[in-house]
Tab-separated table of C-alpha atoms and ligand atoms in Angstrom:
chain	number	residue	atom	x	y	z
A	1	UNK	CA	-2.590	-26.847	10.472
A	2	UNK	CA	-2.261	-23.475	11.174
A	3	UNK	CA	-1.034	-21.325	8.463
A	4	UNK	CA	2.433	-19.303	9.427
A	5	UNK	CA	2.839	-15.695	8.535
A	6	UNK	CA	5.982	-14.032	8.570
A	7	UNK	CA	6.657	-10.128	8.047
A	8	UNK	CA	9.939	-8.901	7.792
A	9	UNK	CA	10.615	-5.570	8.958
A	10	UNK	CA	8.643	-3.695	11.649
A	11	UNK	CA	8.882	0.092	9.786
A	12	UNK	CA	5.995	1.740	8.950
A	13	UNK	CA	5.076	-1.085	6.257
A	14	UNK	CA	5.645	-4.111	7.761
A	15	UNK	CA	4.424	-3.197	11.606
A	16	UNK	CA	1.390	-1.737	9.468
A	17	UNK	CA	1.059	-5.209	7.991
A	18	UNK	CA	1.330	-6.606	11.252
A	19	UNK	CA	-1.092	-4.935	13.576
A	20	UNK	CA	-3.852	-5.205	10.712
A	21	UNK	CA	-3.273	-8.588	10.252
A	22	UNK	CA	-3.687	-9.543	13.676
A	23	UNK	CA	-6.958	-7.793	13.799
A	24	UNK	CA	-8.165	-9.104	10.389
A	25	UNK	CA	-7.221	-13.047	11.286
A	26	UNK	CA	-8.498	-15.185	14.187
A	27	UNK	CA	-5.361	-16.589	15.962
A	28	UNK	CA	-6.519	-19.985	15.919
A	29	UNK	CA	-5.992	-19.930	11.908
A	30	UNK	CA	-2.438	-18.272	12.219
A	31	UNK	CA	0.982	-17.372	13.417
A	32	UNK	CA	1.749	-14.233	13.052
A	33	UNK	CA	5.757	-13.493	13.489
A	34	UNK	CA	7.091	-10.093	13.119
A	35	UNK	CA	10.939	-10.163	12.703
A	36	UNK	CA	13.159	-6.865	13.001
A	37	UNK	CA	16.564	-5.922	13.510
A	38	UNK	CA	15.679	-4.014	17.016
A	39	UNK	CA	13.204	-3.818	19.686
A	40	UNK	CA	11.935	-0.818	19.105
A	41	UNK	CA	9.419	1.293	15.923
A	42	UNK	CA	11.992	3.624	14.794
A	43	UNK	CA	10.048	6.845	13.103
A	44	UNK	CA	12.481	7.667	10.365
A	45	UNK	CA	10.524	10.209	9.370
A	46	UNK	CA	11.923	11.942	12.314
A	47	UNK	CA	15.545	11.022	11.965
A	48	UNK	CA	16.627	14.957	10.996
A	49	UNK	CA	15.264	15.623	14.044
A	50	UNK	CA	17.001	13.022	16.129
A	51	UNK	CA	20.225	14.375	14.251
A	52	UNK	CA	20.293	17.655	15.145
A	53	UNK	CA	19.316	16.789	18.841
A	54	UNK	CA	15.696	16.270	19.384
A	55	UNK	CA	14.387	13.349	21.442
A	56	UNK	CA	11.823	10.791	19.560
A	57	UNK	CA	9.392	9.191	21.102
A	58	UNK	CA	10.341	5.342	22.544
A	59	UNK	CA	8.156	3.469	21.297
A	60	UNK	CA	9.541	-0.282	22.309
A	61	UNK	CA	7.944	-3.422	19.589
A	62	UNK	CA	7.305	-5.393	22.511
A	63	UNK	CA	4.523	-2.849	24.159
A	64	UNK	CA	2.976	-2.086	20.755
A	65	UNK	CA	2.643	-5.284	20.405
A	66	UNK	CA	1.169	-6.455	23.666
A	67	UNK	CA	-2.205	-8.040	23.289
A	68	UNK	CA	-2.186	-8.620	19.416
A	69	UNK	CA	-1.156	-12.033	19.274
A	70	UNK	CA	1.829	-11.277	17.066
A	71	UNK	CA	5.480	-12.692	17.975
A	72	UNK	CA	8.355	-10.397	17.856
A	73	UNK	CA	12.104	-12.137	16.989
A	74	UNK	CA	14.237	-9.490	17.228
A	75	UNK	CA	16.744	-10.397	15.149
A	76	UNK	CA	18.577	-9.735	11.458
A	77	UNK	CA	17.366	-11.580	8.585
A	78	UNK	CA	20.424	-13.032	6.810
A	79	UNK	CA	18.989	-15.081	3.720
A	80	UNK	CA	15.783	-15.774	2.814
A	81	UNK	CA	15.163	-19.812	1.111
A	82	UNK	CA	11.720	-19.681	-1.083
A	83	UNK	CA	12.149	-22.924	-2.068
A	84	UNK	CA	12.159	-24.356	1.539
A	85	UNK	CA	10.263	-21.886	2.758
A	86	UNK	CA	12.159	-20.465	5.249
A	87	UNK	CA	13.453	-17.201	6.570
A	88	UNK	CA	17.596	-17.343	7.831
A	89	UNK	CA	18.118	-14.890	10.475
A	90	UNK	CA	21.250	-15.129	12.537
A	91	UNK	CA	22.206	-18.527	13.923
A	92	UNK	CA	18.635	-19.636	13.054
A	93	UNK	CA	15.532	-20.519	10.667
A	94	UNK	CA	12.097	-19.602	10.450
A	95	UNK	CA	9.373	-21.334	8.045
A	96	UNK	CA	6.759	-19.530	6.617
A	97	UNK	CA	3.931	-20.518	4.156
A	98	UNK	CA	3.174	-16.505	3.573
A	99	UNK	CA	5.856	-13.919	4.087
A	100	UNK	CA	5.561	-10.584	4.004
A	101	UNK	CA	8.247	-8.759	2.963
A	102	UNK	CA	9.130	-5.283	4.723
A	103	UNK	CA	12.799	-4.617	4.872
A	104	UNK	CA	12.388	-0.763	3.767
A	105	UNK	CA	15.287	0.833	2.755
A	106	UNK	CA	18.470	3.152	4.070
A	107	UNK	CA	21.175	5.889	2.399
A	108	UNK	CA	22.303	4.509	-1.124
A	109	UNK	CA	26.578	4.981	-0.183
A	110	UNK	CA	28.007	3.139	-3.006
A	111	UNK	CA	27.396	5.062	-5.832
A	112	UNK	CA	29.969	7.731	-5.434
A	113	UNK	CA	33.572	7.181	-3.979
A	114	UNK	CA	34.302	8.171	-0.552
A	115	UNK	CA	30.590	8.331	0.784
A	116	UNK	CA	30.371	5.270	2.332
A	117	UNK	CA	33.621	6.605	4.104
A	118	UNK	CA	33.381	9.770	5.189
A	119	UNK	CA	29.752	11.084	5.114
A	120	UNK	CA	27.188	10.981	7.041
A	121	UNK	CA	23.476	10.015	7.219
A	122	UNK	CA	20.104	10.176	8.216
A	123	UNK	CA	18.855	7.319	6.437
A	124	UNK	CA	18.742	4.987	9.514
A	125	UNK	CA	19.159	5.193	13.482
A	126	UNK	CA	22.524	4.594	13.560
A	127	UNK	CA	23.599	7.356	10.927
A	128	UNK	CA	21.433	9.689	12.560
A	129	UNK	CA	22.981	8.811	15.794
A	130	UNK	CA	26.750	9.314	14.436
A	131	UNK	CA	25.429	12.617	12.445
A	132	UNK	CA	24.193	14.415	16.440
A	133	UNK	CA	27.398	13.241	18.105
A	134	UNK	CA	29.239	14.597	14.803
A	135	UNK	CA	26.846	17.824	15.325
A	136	UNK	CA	27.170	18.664	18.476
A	137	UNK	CA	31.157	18.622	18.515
A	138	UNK	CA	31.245	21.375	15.909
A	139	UNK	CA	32.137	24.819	16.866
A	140	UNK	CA	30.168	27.965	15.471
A	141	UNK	CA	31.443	28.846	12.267
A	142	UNK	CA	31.697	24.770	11.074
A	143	UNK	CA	30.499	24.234	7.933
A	144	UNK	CA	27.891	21.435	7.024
A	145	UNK	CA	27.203	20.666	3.376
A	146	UNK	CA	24.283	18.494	2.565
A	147	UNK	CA	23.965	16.210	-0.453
A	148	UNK	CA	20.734	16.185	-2.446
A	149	UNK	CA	18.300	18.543	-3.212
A	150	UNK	CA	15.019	15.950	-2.936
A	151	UNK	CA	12.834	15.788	0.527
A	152	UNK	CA	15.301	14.111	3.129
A	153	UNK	CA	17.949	16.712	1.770
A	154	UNK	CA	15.668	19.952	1.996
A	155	UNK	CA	14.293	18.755	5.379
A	156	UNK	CA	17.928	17.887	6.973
A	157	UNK	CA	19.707	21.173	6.024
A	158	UNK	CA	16.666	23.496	7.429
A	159	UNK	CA	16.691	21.472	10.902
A	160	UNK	CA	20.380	21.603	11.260
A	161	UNK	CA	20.303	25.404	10.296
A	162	UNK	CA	17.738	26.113	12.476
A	163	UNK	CA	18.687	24.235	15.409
A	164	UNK	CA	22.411	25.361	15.228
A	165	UNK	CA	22.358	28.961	13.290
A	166	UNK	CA	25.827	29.476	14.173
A	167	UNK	CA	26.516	26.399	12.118
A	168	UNK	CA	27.116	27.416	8.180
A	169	UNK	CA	24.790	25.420	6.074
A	170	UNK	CA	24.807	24.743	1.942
A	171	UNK	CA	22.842	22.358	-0.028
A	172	UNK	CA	23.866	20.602	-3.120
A	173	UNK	CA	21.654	19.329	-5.885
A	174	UNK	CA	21.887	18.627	-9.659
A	175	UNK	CA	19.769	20.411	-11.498
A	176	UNK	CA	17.088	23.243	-10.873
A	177	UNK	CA	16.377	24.197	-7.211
A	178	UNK	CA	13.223	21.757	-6.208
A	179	UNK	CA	12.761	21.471	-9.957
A	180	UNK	CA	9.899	18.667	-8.620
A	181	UNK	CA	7.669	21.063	-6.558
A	182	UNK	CA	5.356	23.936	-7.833
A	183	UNK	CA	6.687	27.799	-8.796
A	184	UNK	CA	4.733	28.674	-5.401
A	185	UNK	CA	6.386	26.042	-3.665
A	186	UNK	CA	9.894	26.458	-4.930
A	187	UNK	CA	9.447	30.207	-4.091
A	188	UNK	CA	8.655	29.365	-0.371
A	189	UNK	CA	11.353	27.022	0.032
A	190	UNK	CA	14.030	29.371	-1.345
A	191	UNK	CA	12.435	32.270	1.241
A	192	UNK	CA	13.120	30.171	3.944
A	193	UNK	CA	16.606	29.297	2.822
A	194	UNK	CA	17.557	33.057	2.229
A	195	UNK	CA	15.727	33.582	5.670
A	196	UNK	CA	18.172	30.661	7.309
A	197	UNK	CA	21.393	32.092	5.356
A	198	UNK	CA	21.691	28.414	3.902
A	199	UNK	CA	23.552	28.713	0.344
A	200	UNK	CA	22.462	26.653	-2.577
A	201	UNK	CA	24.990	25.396	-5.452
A	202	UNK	CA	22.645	23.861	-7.898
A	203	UNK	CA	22.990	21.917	-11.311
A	204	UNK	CA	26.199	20.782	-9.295
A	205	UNK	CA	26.888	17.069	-9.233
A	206	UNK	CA	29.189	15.343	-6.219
A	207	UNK	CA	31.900	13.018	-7.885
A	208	UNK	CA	34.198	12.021	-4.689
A	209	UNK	CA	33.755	12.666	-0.876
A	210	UNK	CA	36.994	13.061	0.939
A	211	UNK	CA	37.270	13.593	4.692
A	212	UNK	CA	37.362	17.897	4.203
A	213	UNK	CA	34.839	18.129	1.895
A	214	UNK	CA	33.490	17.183	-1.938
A	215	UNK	CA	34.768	17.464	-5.300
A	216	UNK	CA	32.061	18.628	-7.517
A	217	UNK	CA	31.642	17.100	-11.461
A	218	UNK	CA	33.333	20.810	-12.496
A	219	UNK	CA	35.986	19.604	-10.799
A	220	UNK	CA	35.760	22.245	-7.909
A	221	UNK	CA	36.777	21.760	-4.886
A	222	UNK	CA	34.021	22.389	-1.916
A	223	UNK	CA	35.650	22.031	1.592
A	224	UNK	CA	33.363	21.390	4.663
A	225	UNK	CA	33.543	20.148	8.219
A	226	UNK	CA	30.452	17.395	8.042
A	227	UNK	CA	29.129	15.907	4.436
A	228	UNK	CA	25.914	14.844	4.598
A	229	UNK	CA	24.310	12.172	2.095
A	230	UNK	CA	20.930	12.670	1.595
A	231	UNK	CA	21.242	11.867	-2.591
A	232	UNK	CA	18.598	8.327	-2.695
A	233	UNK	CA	17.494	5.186	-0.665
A	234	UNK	CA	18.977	1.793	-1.663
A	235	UNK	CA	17.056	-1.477	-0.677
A	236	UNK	CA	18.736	-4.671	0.701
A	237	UNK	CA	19.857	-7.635	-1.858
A	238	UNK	CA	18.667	-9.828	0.179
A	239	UNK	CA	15.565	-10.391	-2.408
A	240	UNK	CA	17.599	-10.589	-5.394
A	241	UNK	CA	19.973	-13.112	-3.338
A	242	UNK	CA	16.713	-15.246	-2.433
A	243	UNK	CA	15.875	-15.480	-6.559
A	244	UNK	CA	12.655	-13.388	-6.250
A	245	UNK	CA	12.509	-11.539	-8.908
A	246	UNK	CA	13.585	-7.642	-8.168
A	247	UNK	CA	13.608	-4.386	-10.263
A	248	UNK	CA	17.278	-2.928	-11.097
A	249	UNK	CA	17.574	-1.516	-7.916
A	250	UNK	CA	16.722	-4.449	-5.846
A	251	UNK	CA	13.073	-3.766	-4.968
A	252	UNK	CA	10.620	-7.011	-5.110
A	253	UNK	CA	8.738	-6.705	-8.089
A	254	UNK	CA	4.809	-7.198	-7.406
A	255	UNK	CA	1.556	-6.920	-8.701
A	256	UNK	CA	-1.370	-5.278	-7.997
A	257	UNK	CA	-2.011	-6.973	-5.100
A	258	UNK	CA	1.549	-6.937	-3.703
A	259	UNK	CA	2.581	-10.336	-4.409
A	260	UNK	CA	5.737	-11.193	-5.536
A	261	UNK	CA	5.703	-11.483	-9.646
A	262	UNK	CA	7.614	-14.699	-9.168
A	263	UNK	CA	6.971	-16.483	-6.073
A	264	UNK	CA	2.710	-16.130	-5.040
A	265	UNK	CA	3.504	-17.002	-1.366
A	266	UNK	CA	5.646	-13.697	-0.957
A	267	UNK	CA	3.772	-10.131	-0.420
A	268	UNK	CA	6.419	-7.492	-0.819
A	269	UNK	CA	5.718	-3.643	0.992
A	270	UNK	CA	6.905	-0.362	1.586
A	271	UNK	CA	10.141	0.917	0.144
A	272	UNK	CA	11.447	-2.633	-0.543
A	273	UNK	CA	8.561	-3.415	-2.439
A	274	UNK	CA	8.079	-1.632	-6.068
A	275	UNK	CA	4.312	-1.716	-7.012
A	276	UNK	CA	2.749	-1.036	-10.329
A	277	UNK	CA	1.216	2.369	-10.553
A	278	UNK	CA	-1.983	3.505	-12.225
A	279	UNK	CA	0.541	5.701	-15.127
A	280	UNK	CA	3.458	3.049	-14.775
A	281	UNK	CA	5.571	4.909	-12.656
A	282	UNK	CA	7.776	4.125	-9.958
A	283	UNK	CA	6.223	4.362	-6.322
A	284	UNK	CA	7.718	7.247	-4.626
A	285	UNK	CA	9.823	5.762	-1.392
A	286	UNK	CA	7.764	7.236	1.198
A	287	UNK	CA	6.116	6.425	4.384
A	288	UNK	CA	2.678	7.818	2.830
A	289	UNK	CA	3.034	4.676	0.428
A	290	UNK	CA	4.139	2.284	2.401
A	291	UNK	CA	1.951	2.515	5.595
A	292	UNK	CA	-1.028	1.719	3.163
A	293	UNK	CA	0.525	-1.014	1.553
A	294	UNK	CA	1.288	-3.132	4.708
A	295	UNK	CA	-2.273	-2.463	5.545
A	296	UNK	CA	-4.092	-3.616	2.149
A	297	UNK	CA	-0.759	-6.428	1.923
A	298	UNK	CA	-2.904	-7.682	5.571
A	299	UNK	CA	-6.290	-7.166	4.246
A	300	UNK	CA	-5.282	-9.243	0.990
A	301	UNK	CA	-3.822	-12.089	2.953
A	302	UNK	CA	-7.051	-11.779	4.946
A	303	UNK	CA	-8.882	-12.086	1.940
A	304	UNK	CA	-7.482	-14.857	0.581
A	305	UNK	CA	-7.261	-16.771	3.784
A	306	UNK	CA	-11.216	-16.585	3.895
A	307	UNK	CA	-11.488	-17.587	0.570
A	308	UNK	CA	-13.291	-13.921	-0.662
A	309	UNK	CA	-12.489	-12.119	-4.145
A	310	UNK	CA	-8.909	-10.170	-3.764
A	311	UNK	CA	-9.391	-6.640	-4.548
A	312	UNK	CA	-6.255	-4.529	-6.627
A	313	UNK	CA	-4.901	-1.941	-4.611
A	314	UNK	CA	-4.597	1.522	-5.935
A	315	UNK	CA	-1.446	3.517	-5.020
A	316	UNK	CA	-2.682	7.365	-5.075
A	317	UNK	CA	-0.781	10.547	-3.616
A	318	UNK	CA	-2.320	13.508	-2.037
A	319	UNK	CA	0.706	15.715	-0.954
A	320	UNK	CA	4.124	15.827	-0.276
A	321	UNK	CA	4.771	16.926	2.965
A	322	UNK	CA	7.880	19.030	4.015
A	323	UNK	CA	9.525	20.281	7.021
A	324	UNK	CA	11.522	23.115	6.793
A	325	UNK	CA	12.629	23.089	10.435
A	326	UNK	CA	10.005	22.969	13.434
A	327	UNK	CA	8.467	26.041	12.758
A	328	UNK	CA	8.004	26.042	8.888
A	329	UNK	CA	7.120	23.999	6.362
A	330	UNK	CA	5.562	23.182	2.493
A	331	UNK	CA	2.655	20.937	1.959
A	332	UNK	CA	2.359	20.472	-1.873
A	333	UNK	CA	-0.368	19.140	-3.066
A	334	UNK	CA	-0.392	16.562	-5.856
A	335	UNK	CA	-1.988	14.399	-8.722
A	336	UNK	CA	-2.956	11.056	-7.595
A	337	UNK	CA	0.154	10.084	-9.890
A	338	UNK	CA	2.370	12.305	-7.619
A	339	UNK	CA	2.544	15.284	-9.814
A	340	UNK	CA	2.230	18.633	-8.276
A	341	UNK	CA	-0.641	20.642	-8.725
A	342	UNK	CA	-0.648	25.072	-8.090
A	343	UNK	CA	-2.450	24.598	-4.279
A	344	UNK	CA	0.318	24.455	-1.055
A	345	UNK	CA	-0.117	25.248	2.657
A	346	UNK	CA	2.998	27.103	3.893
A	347	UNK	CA	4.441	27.894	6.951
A	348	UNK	CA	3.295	27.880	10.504
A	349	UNK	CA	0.195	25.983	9.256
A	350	UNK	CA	1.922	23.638	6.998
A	351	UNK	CA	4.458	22.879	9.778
A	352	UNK	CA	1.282	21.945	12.044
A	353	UNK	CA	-0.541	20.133	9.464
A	354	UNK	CA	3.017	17.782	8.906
A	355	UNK	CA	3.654	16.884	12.702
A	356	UNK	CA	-0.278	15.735	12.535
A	357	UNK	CA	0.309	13.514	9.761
A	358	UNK	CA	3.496	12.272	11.227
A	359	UNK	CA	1.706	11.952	14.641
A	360	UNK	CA	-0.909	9.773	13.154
A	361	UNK	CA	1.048	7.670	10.873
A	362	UNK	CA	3.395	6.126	13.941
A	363	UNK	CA	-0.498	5.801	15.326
A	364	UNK	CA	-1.484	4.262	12.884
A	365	UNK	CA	1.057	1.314	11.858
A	366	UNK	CA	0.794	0.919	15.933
A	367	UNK	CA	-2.682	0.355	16.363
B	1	LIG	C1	15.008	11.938	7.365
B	1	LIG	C2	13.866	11.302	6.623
B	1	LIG	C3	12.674	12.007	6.453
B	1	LIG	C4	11.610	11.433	5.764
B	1	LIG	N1	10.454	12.141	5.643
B	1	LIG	C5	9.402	11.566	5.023
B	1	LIG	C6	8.161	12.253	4.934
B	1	LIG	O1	8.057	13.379	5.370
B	1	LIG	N2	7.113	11.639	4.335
B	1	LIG	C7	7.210	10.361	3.841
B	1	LIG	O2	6.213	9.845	3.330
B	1	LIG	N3	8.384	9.678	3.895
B	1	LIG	C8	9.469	10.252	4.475
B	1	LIG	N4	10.655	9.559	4.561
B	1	LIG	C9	10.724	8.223	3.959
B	1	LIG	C10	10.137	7.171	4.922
B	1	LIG	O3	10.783	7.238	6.161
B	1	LIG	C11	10.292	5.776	4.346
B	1	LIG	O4	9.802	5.765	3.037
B	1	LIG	C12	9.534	4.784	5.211
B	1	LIG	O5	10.169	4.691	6.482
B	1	LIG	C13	9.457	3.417	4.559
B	1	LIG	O6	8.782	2.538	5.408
B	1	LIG	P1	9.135	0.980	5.390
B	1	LIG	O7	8.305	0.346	6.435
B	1	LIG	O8	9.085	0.479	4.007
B	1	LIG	O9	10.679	0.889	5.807
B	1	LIG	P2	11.454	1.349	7.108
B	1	LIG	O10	10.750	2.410	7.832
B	1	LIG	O11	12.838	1.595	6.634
B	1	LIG	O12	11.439	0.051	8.021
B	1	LIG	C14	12.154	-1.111	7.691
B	1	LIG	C15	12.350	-1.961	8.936
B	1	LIG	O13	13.047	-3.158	8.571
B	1	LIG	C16	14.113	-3.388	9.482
B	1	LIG	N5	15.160	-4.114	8.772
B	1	LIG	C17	15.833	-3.721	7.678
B	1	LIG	N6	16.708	-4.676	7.289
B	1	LIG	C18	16.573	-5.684	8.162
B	1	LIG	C19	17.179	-6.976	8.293
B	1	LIG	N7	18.088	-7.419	7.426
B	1	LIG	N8	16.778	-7.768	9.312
B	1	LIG	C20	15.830	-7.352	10.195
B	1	LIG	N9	15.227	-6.157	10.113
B	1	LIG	C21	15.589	-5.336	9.112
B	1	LIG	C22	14.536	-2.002	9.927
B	1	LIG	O14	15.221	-2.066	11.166
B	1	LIG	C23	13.203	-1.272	9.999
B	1	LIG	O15	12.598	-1.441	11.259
B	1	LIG	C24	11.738	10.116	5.236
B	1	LIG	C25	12.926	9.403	5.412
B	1	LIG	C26	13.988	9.983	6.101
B	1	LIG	C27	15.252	9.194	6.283
């Protein structure tokens, strides 16, 4: 009988998964079904950009996938029922006997009031979407304030200041100013703030969001025109719902070959999937993990199919790749566990080096 694969999600993981996959296994052996929300790859790694105006590229599932064999349901996964083996998505089932799953993640709004109410997002098309309408209604002189000092946060306030300088721009974060990144690093970052007049308020926490602004843990008062969430991704609960067993924020535990620590039929992925690392740590919610996960999750089932020795994958970092607009940028390099090491590309050449990367990593989960 032939054996039915299901991947759930078509980001960078779980289209990753897909296109290997369909390379890797003869489609006389299986069904390959890729299930997403929409129609089309969505680059999130772009969504900044698509907030503050740009165009992304269209890149519609259904001509990606042309040729490969794979089936697209476009469609939103409602439950998932490991016991049956079967995937609900709205108004009906799917049965798998492997799934993959890919969900990624999007903005976490619930852990401070008034977020989920009145800021915005880039964490997924549609926030992105609200966040350029909300943009591009604001007079010169509005104020933007921008909520989290980690990558999406650093790369969303530079666009929007550069794209709209008569915009006023500040960023918020707890704690030390890219505390994470390298003294050479940090010091380019803050160059190119002073250089785009964007003020910093650091070791400042946000308690509440109201509709004119934030209330900060010293109980000041910040008023601004357009919030903008950028503090942490939060994964679906549709894994803990299904019984698979999940970390405390929701992420399908797996092992070192990305299957699910309590159910061996499930292969969890990308930014819904939390892998063992080399040192124990977390994997860092990023398209340069996933994207090789789906990939080895494909080769695995591959593997396995044909019977051959499964091989552990090994989840190493190289850099950590930030835009600071279109023109600028920081490339830190890192550790294979992440941690940042003295050597960084900046500028012009960084900025270059990033659109490459991005370039080839939509190319890549395509091909
Ligand atoms: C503004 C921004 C900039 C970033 N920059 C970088 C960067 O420079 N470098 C980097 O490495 N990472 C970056 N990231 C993080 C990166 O985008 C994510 O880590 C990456 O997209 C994760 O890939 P994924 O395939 O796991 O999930 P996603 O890309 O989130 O894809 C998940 C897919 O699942 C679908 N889906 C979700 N729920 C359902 C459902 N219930 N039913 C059906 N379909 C569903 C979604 O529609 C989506 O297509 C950035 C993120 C943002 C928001």
């Amino acid at each position: 009988m032939t054996h039915r694969i299901v991947i759930l999600g078509a980001g960078y993981a779980g289209l990753g998964a897909a296109t290997r996959a369909a390379r890797l296994l003869r489609p006389a052996d299986v069904e390959l079904t890729l299930v997403n929300r929409t129609d089309r790859f969505v680059e999130r790694v772009r969504l900044h950009q698509l907030a503050t105006g740009q165009p992304l590229p269209d890149r519609p599932l259904s001509a990606v996938l042309a040729g490969t064999g794979v089936r697209l349901v476009v469609a939103p996964v409602v439950g998932i029922d490991p016991g049956a083996g079967e995937v609900r998505l709205d108004g009906r089932d799917l049965r798998y006997d492997t799934l993959v799953y890919a969900l990624g993640s999007g903005t976490a709004v619930d852990d401070v009031p008034g977020v989920g109410t009145h800021a915005f997002t880039v964490g997924d098309l549609d926030g992105a979407q609200r966040l350029r309408a909300r943009l591009s209604a604001l007079d010169p002189n509005g104020t933007v304030l921008v909520v989290g000092g980690g990558l999406t946060g650093l790369e969303t306030a530079t666009e929007i200041a550069e794209a709209r300088p008569d915009l006023r721009v500040t960023l918020v974060c707890s704690g030390q100013f890219c505390g994470w990144l390298s003294e050479r690093a940090r010091r380019h970052v803050r160059r190119v703030f002073d250089r785009m007049g964007i003020e910093v308020l650091r070791d400042s926490r946000v308690t509440r969001v109201g509709g004119d602004g934030v209330v900060l843990d010293d109980t000041r008062r910040v008023p601004s025109d357009v919030v903008v969430w950028t503090a942490g991704f939060a994964v679906s609960g549709l894994a803990t719902a299904a019984g698979l067993a999940t970390d405390r924020r929701g992420r399908l535990l797996v092992d070192d070959r990305l299957r699910s620590t309590s159910h061996r039929n499930v292969y969890g992925v990308g930014d819904a999937a939390a892998a063992p690392t080399p040192d124990g740590r977390e994997t860092r919610m990023s398209c340069q993990t996933g994207l090789p996960m789906g990939r080895y999750a494909a080769a695995e089932i591959a593997r396995t199919h044909a019977g051959h020795r499964s091989k552990p994958i090994r989840i190493r970092y190289v850099w950590q790749n930030i835009s600071l607009g279109r023109r600028d940028g920081v490339t830190q390099f890192t550790r294979s566990d992440d941690s940042p090491v003295q050597a960084v590309l900046t500028g012009r050449l960084s900025a270059r080096f990033k659109e490459a990367i991005t370039v080839s990593a939509a190319w890549l989960a395509s091909r």
